[in-house]
Amino acid sequence: MTLELRCQCGQLQGRVDLARAQARAICYCRDCQAFARFLGQPGLLDAAGGTEILAMAPDGVHIDTGGEHLACMSMSPRGLLRWYAACCRTPLANTSRDPRLYYTGLVAACVHARPGELDAALGPADRLVANTGSATRPVKSAPLRFLVGGVRIFVPAILARLRGRRAAAPFFDAAGQPVREPQVVSREQREALQRG
C-alpha cells in the first residue's frame, strides 16, 4: 500500500510504501518534543507530548517534487538528523547520522491517509510507546509490546547492515552524506526548546 507524503503547504510531495514500515509508535522523548517546538507548528504533539512515528526502511520513503525545500536540523553535534520541509516547517523524518543504520522514523504528520487506514495497515499508534518518562501526563506503557516492537524495528536494521545496505535518497546522497547540512542548535537553544 502506498500513501501520499506531503508537507502542509503541498510544495514538497512524495510517497510512502507501507510495505516497508516495521512498526507504528508514539515517542515522548524530550528531543521529539523540542523538535516540534523548533518547528513552531501547533498540533504536532499529542495531549501527552508524543509524536507519532512510522518506523520504516529508508527505501520506503520517496520525495517526488519539492526536494529543494528539504531541510535538516539536529539537537546536538552527534544527535539524530531531524528532517522537515522548510517551506512550511512540516516535520518529515528522523534518521541516524550514519547511513549504515538502515532506519527512518517517518513523522506521521506528513503522511496523508484516510481515517483508519494506518490503523488497518499497522495497528493503533499507541500500541507501541517510547520514552514515556518524558510524557507531559501519564501514559500507559507496555514493556512486552515495546520489546516486540523493538525487535520488529532493529532486526531488519541489523540484517540490512550485515548485507551492506545504506540509507540513500531522499535524505543521503550516494556518498553517504546528508543531502542538506544539518543546522545544529546550541546547548542553550536545546534546553530552551526542551523546557517549552
PDB file of C-alpha atoms in Angstrom:
ATOM      1  CA  MET A   1       0.000   0.000   0.000  1.00  0.00           C
ATOM      2  CA  THR A   2       1.348   3.409  -0.963  1.00  0.00           C
ATOM      3  CA  LEU A   3       0.267   6.612   0.787  1.00  0.00           C
ATOM      4  CA  GLU A   4       0.923  10.232  -0.057  1.00  0.00           C
ATOM      5  CA  LEU A   5       3.717  12.082   1.719  1.00  0.00           C
ATOM      6  CA  ARG A   6       3.082  15.837   1.675  1.00  0.00           C
ATOM      7  CA  CYS A   7       4.068  18.920   3.615  1.00  0.00           C
ATOM      8  CA  GLN A   8       1.284  21.194   4.901  1.00  0.00           C
ATOM      9  CA  CYS A   9       1.553  23.684   2.044  1.00  0.00           C
ATOM     10  CA  GLY A  10       1.927  20.989  -0.627  1.00  0.00           C
ATOM     11  CA  GLN A  11       5.207  22.196  -2.114  1.00  0.00           C
ATOM     12  CA  LEU A  12       7.031  19.016  -1.059  1.00  0.00           C
ATOM     13  CA  GLN A  13       5.319  15.785  -2.117  1.00  0.00           C
ATOM     14  CA  GLY A  14       6.173  12.130  -2.364  1.00  0.00           C
ATOM     15  CA  ARG A  15       5.131   8.602  -1.460  1.00  0.00           C
ATOM     16  CA  VAL A  16       5.377   6.202   1.462  1.00  0.00           C
ATOM     17  CA  ASP A  17       5.420   2.453   0.823  1.00  0.00           C
ATOM     18  CA  LEU A  18       3.731   0.963   3.898  1.00  0.00           C
ATOM     19  CA  ALA A  19       5.069  -2.476   2.964  1.00  0.00           C
ATOM     20  CA  ARG A  20       8.450  -1.090   4.118  1.00  0.00           C
ATOM     21  CA  ALA A  21       7.081   0.011   7.517  1.00  0.00           C
ATOM     22  CA  GLN A  22       8.089  -2.090  10.520  1.00  0.00           C
ATOM     23  CA  ALA A  23       6.026  -0.504  13.280  1.00  0.00           C
ATOM     24  CA  ARG A  24       3.941   2.467  14.324  1.00  0.00           C
ATOM     25  CA  ALA A  25       4.785   4.151  17.608  1.00  0.00           C
ATOM     26  CA  ILE A  26       4.441   7.270  19.701  1.00  0.00           C
ATOM     27  CA  CYS A  27       7.660   8.769  21.051  1.00  0.00           C
ATOM     28  CA  TYR A  28       7.534  11.016  24.105  1.00  0.00           C
ATOM     29  CA  CYS A  29      11.240  11.881  24.274  1.00  0.00           C
ATOM     30  CA  ARG A  30      12.280  15.419  25.116  1.00  0.00           C
ATOM     31  CA  ASP A  31      14.079  15.834  21.787  1.00  0.00           C
ATOM     32  CA  CYS A  32      10.966  14.946  19.756  1.00  0.00           C
ATOM     33  CA  GLN A  33       9.051  17.480  21.852  1.00  0.00           C
ATOM     34  CA  ALA A  34      11.823  20.049  21.294  1.00  0.00           C
ATOM     35  CA  PHE A  35      11.760  19.371  17.536  1.00  0.00           C
ATOM     36  CA  ALA A  36       8.027  20.113  17.434  1.00  0.00           C
ATOM     37  CA  ARG A  37       8.650  23.376  19.303  1.00  0.00           C
ATOM     38  CA  PHE A  38      11.536  24.236  16.948  1.00  0.00           C
ATOM     39  CA  LEU A  39       9.123  23.893  14.011  1.00  0.00           C
ATOM     40  CA  GLY A  40       6.547  26.114  15.729  1.00  0.00           C
ATOM     41  CA  GLN A  41       3.566  24.271  14.289  1.00  0.00           C
ATOM     42  CA  PRO A  42       0.604  23.643  16.608  1.00  0.00           C
ATOM     43  CA  GLY A  43      -0.861  20.163  16.795  1.00  0.00           C
ATOM     44  CA  LEU A  44       2.326  18.175  16.147  1.00  0.00           C
ATOM     45  CA  LEU A  45       2.321  16.659  19.652  1.00  0.00           C
ATOM     46  CA  ASP A  46      -0.496  14.665  21.180  1.00  0.00           C
ATOM     47  CA  ALA A  47      -2.057  15.667  24.513  1.00  0.00           C
ATOM     48  CA  ALA A  48       0.769  13.957  26.436  1.00  0.00           C
ATOM     49  CA  GLY A  49       3.578  15.428  24.311  1.00  0.00           C
ATOM     50  CA  GLY A  50       4.033  12.482  21.931  1.00  0.00           C
ATOM     51  CA  THR A  51       4.989  12.345  18.264  1.00  0.00           C
ATOM     52  CA  GLU A  52       3.563   9.596  16.082  1.00  0.00           C
ATOM     53  CA  ILE A  53       6.334   7.834  14.157  1.00  0.00           C
ATOM     54  CA  LEU A  54       6.285   5.187  11.427  1.00  0.00           C
ATOM     55  CA  ALA A  55       9.426   3.060  11.735  1.00  0.00           C
ATOM     56  CA  MET A  56      10.469   2.474   8.129  1.00  0.00           C
ATOM     57  CA  ALA A  57      13.151   1.044   5.924  1.00  0.00           C
ATOM     58  CA  PRO A  58      14.612   4.121   4.177  1.00  0.00           C
ATOM     59  CA  ASP A  59      13.749   2.831   0.711  1.00  0.00           C
ATOM     60  CA  GLY A  60      10.060   3.128   1.615  1.00  0.00           C
ATOM     61  CA  VAL A  61      10.213   6.946   1.596  1.00  0.00           C
ATOM     62  CA  HIS A  62      10.258   8.863  -1.710  1.00  0.00           C
ATOM     63  CA  ILE A  63      10.199  12.595  -2.411  1.00  0.00           C
ATOM     64  CA  ASP A  64       8.926  13.276  -5.924  1.00  0.00           C
ATOM     65  CA  THR A  65       8.617  17.068  -6.035  1.00  0.00           C
ATOM     66  CA  GLY A  66       9.792  19.953  -3.899  1.00  0.00           C
ATOM     67  CA  GLY A  67      13.025  18.339  -2.738  1.00  0.00           C
ATOM     68  CA  GLU A  68      14.609  21.792  -2.713  1.00  0.00           C
ATOM     69  CA  HIS A  69      12.504  22.511   0.395  1.00  0.00           C
ATOM     70  CA  LEU A  70      14.069  19.639   2.345  1.00  0.00           C
ATOM     71  CA  ALA A  71      15.866  20.916   5.469  1.00  0.00           C
ATOM     72  CA  CYS A  72      17.674  19.273   8.350  1.00  0.00           C
ATOM     73  CA  MET A  73      18.420  20.102  11.976  1.00  0.00           C
ATOM     74  CA  SER A  74      19.881  18.333  14.977  1.00  0.00           C
ATOM     75  CA  MET A  75      19.639  18.851  18.722  1.00  0.00           C
ATOM     76  CA  SER A  76      23.385  18.227  19.168  1.00  0.00           C
ATOM     77  CA  PRO A  77      26.523  17.660  17.077  1.00  0.00           C
ATOM     78  CA  ARG A  78      26.038  13.893  17.399  1.00  0.00           C
ATOM     79  CA  GLY A  79      22.244  13.737  17.628  1.00  0.00           C
ATOM     80  CA  LEU A  80      19.690  12.383  15.214  1.00  0.00           C
ATOM     81  CA  LEU A  81      19.114  14.233  11.976  1.00  0.00           C
ATOM     82  CA  ARG A  82      15.607  15.682  12.023  1.00  0.00           C
ATOM     83  CA  TRP A  83      14.240  16.411   8.566  1.00  0.00           C
ATOM     84  CA  TYR A  84      11.480  18.864   7.710  1.00  0.00           C
ATOM     85  CA  ALA A  85      10.024  20.890   4.845  1.00  0.00           C
ATOM     86  CA  ALA A  86      11.441  24.401   5.150  1.00  0.00           C
ATOM     87  CA  CYS A  87       8.606  25.899   3.097  1.00  0.00           C
ATOM     88  CA  CYS A  88       6.029  25.390   5.874  1.00  0.00           C
ATOM     89  CA  ARG A  89       8.055  23.701   8.672  1.00  0.00           C
ATOM     90  CA  THR A  90       6.296  20.333   8.391  1.00  0.00           C
ATOM     91  CA  PRO A  91       8.216  17.525  10.139  1.00  0.00           C
ATOM     92  CA  LEU A  92       9.197  14.666   7.850  1.00  0.00           C
ATOM     93  CA  ALA A  93      11.556  12.159   9.452  1.00  0.00           C
ATOM     94  CA  ASN A  94      14.319  11.313  11.891  1.00  0.00           C
ATOM     95  CA  THR A  95      17.440   9.470  10.745  1.00  0.00           C
ATOM     96  CA  SER A  96      20.749   8.486  12.202  1.00  0.00           C
ATOM     97  CA  ARG A  97      23.775  10.482  11.106  1.00  0.00           C
ATOM     98  CA  ASP A  98      25.245   7.174   9.962  1.00  0.00           C
ATOM     99  CA  PRO A  99      23.633   5.939   6.718  1.00  0.00           C
ATOM    100  CA  ARG A 100      24.711   2.392   7.617  1.00  0.00           C
ATOM    101  CA  LEU A 101      21.835   2.391  10.149  1.00  0.00           C
ATOM    102  CA  TYR A 102      19.096   1.390   7.727  1.00  0.00           C
ATOM    103  CA  TYR A 103      16.208   3.069   9.519  1.00  0.00           C
ATOM    104  CA  THR A 104      13.959   6.088   9.074  1.00  0.00           C
ATOM    105  CA  GLY A 105      11.480   7.315  11.684  1.00  0.00           C
ATOM    106  CA  LEU A 106       8.867   8.935   9.463  1.00  0.00           C
ATOM    107  CA  VAL A 107       6.783  11.527  11.323  1.00  0.00           C
ATOM    108  CA  ALA A 108       3.146  10.611  10.676  1.00  0.00           C
ATOM    109  CA  ALA A 109       2.161  14.306  10.375  1.00  0.00           C
ATOM    110  CA  CYS A 110       3.435  14.269   6.776  1.00  0.00           C
ATOM    111  CA  VAL A 111       1.591  11.093   5.771  1.00  0.00           C
ATOM    112  CA  HIS A 112      -1.867  11.605   4.304  1.00  0.00           C
ATOM    113  CA  ALA A 113      -4.144   8.646   4.946  1.00  0.00           C
ATOM    114  CA  ARG A 114      -7.884   8.160   5.126  1.00  0.00           C
ATOM    115  CA  PRO A 115      -9.308   7.709   8.644  1.00  0.00           C
ATOM    116  CA  GLY A 116      -8.449   4.239   9.922  1.00  0.00           C
ATOM    117  CA  GLU A 117      -6.040   3.468   7.066  1.00  0.00           C
ATOM    118  CA  LEU A 118      -2.898   3.472   9.229  1.00  0.00           C
ATOM    119  CA  ASP A 119      -4.707   1.517  11.955  1.00  0.00           C
ATOM    120  CA  ALA A 120      -5.665  -1.155   9.424  1.00  0.00           C
ATOM    121  CA  ALA A 121      -2.145  -1.388   7.997  1.00  0.00           C
ATOM    122  CA  LEU A 122      -0.006  -1.039  11.140  1.00  0.00           C
ATOM    123  CA  GLY A 123      -2.285  -1.222  14.169  1.00  0.00           C
ATOM    124  CA  PRO A 124      -3.102   1.597  16.593  1.00  0.00           C
ATOM    125  CA  ALA A 125      -0.433   4.225  17.191  1.00  0.00           C
ATOM    126  CA  ASP A 126      -0.496   3.838  20.964  1.00  0.00           C
ATOM    127  CA  ARG A 127       0.230   0.100  20.822  1.00  0.00           C
ATOM    128  CA  LEU A 128       3.957   0.908  20.967  1.00  0.00           C
ATOM    129  CA  VAL A 129       5.071   3.855  23.109  1.00  0.00           C
ATOM    130  CA  ALA A 130       8.620   5.004  23.851  1.00  0.00           C
ATOM    131  CA  ASN A 131      10.207   7.331  26.406  1.00  0.00           C
ATOM    132  CA  THR A 132       7.052   7.655  28.476  1.00  0.00           C
ATOM    133  CA  GLY A 133       9.048   9.198  31.325  1.00  0.00           C
ATOM    134  CA  SER A 134       9.092  12.463  29.346  1.00  0.00           C
ATOM    135  CA  ALA A 135       5.344  12.494  28.694  1.00  0.00           C
ATOM    136  CA  THR A 136       3.567  15.589  29.968  1.00  0.00           C
ATOM    137  CA  ARG A 137       0.781  13.475  31.514  1.00  0.00           C
ATOM    138  CA  PRO A 138       0.546   9.805  32.485  1.00  0.00           C
ATOM    139  CA  VAL A 139       0.852   7.369  29.574  1.00  0.00           C
ATOM    140  CA  LYS A 140       0.423   3.609  29.856  1.00  0.00           C
ATOM    141  CA  SER A 141       3.455   1.692  28.755  1.00  0.00           C
ATOM    142  CA  ALA A 142       3.566  -1.979  27.868  1.00  0.00           C
ATOM    143  CA  PRO A 143       7.121  -3.322  28.232  1.00  0.00           C
ATOM    144  CA  LEU A 144       6.391  -6.532  26.302  1.00  0.00           C
ATOM    145  CA  ARG A 145       4.906  -4.595  23.363  1.00  0.00           C
ATOM    146  CA  PHE A 146       7.918  -2.272  23.471  1.00  0.00           C
ATOM    147  CA  LEU A 147      10.275  -5.265  23.318  1.00  0.00           C
ATOM    148  CA  VAL A 148       8.371  -6.870  20.426  1.00  0.00           C
ATOM    149  CA  GLY A 149       8.237  -3.530  18.598  1.00  0.00           C
ATOM    150  CA  GLY A 150      11.960  -3.025  19.138  1.00  0.00           C
ATOM    151  CA  VAL A 151      12.661  -6.431  17.616  1.00  0.00           C
ATOM    152  CA  ARG A 152      10.454  -5.579  14.607  1.00  0.00           C
ATOM    153  CA  ILE A 153      12.411  -2.355  14.106  1.00  0.00           C
ATOM    154  CA  PHE A 154      16.002  -3.301  14.866  1.00  0.00           C
ATOM    155  CA  VAL A 155      16.266  -6.830  13.447  1.00  0.00           C
ATOM    156  CA  PRO A 156      15.667  -5.563   9.878  1.00  0.00           C
ATOM    157  CA  ALA A 157      18.142  -2.709  10.508  1.00  0.00           C
ATOM    158  CA  ILE A 158      20.791  -5.169  11.726  1.00  0.00           C
ATOM    159  CA  LEU A 159      20.192  -7.531   8.798  1.00  0.00           C
ATOM    160  CA  ALA A 160      20.434  -4.607   6.360  1.00  0.00           C
ATOM    161  CA  ARG A 161      23.745  -3.561   7.909  1.00  0.00           C
ATOM    162  CA  LEU A 162      25.109  -7.097   7.631  1.00  0.00           C
ATOM    163  CA  ARG A 163      24.120  -7.057   3.957  1.00  0.00           C
ATOM    164  CA  GLY A 164      25.898  -3.716   3.480  1.00  0.00           C
ATOM    165  CA  ARG A 165      22.740  -1.708   2.774  1.00  0.00           C
ATOM    166  CA  ARG A 166      22.940   2.016   3.356  1.00  0.00           C
ATOM    167  CA  ALA A 167      20.322   4.703   3.622  1.00  0.00           C
ATOM    168  CA  ALA A 168      20.262   6.837   0.496  1.00  0.00           C
ATOM    169  CA  ALA A 169      17.776   9.174  -1.176  1.00  0.00           C
ATOM    170  CA  PRO A 170      15.899  11.170  -0.173  1.00  0.00           C
ATOM    171  CA  PHE A 171      17.984  12.006   2.920  1.00  0.00           C
ATOM    172  CA  PHE A 172      21.511  10.859   1.974  1.00  0.00           C
ATOM    173  CA  ASP A 173      23.497  11.118  -1.248  1.00  0.00           C
ATOM    174  CA  ALA A 174      25.412   8.295  -2.959  1.00  0.00           C
ATOM    175  CA  ALA A 175      28.499   9.054  -0.848  1.00  0.00           C
ATOM    176  CA  GLY A 176      26.509   8.629   2.384  1.00  0.00           C
ATOM    177  CA  GLN A 177      26.392  12.326   3.243  1.00  0.00           C
ATOM    178  CA  PRO A 178      23.185  14.114   4.314  1.00  0.00           C
ATOM    179  CA  VAL A 179      21.683  15.906   1.312  1.00  0.00           C
ATOM    180  CA  ARG A 180      21.419  19.050   3.489  1.00  0.00           C
ATOM    181  CA  GLU A 181      23.861  20.400   6.039  1.00  0.00           C
ATOM    182  CA  PRO A 182      22.191  19.998   9.428  1.00  0.00           C
ATOM    183  CA  GLN A 183      21.523  23.090  11.488  1.00  0.00           C
ATOM    184  CA  VAL A 184      22.801  22.129  14.949  1.00  0.00           C
ATOM    185  CA  VAL A 185      21.152  24.093  17.741  1.00  0.00           C
ATOM    186  CA  SER A 186      23.257  25.265  20.663  1.00  0.00           C
ATOM    187  CA  ARG A 187      23.006  23.617  24.072  1.00  0.00           C
ATOM    188  CA  GLU A 188      21.146  26.704  25.339  1.00  0.00           C
ATOM    189  CA  GLN A 189      18.670  26.569  22.437  1.00  0.00           C
ATOM    190  CA  ARG A 190      18.130  22.861  23.006  1.00  0.00           C
ATOM    191  CA  GLU A 191      17.459  23.368  26.709  1.00  0.00           C
ATOM    192  CA  ALA A 192      15.025  26.201  25.957  1.00  0.00           C
ATOM    193  CA  LEU A 193      13.198  24.056  23.379  1.00  0.00           C
ATOM    194  CA  GLN A 194      13.005  21.143  25.803  1.00  0.00           C
ATOM    195  CA  ARG A 195      11.529  23.376  28.512  1.00  0.00           C
ATOM    196  CA  GLY A 196       8.888  24.622  26.138  1.00  0.00           C
TER     197      GLY A 196
END
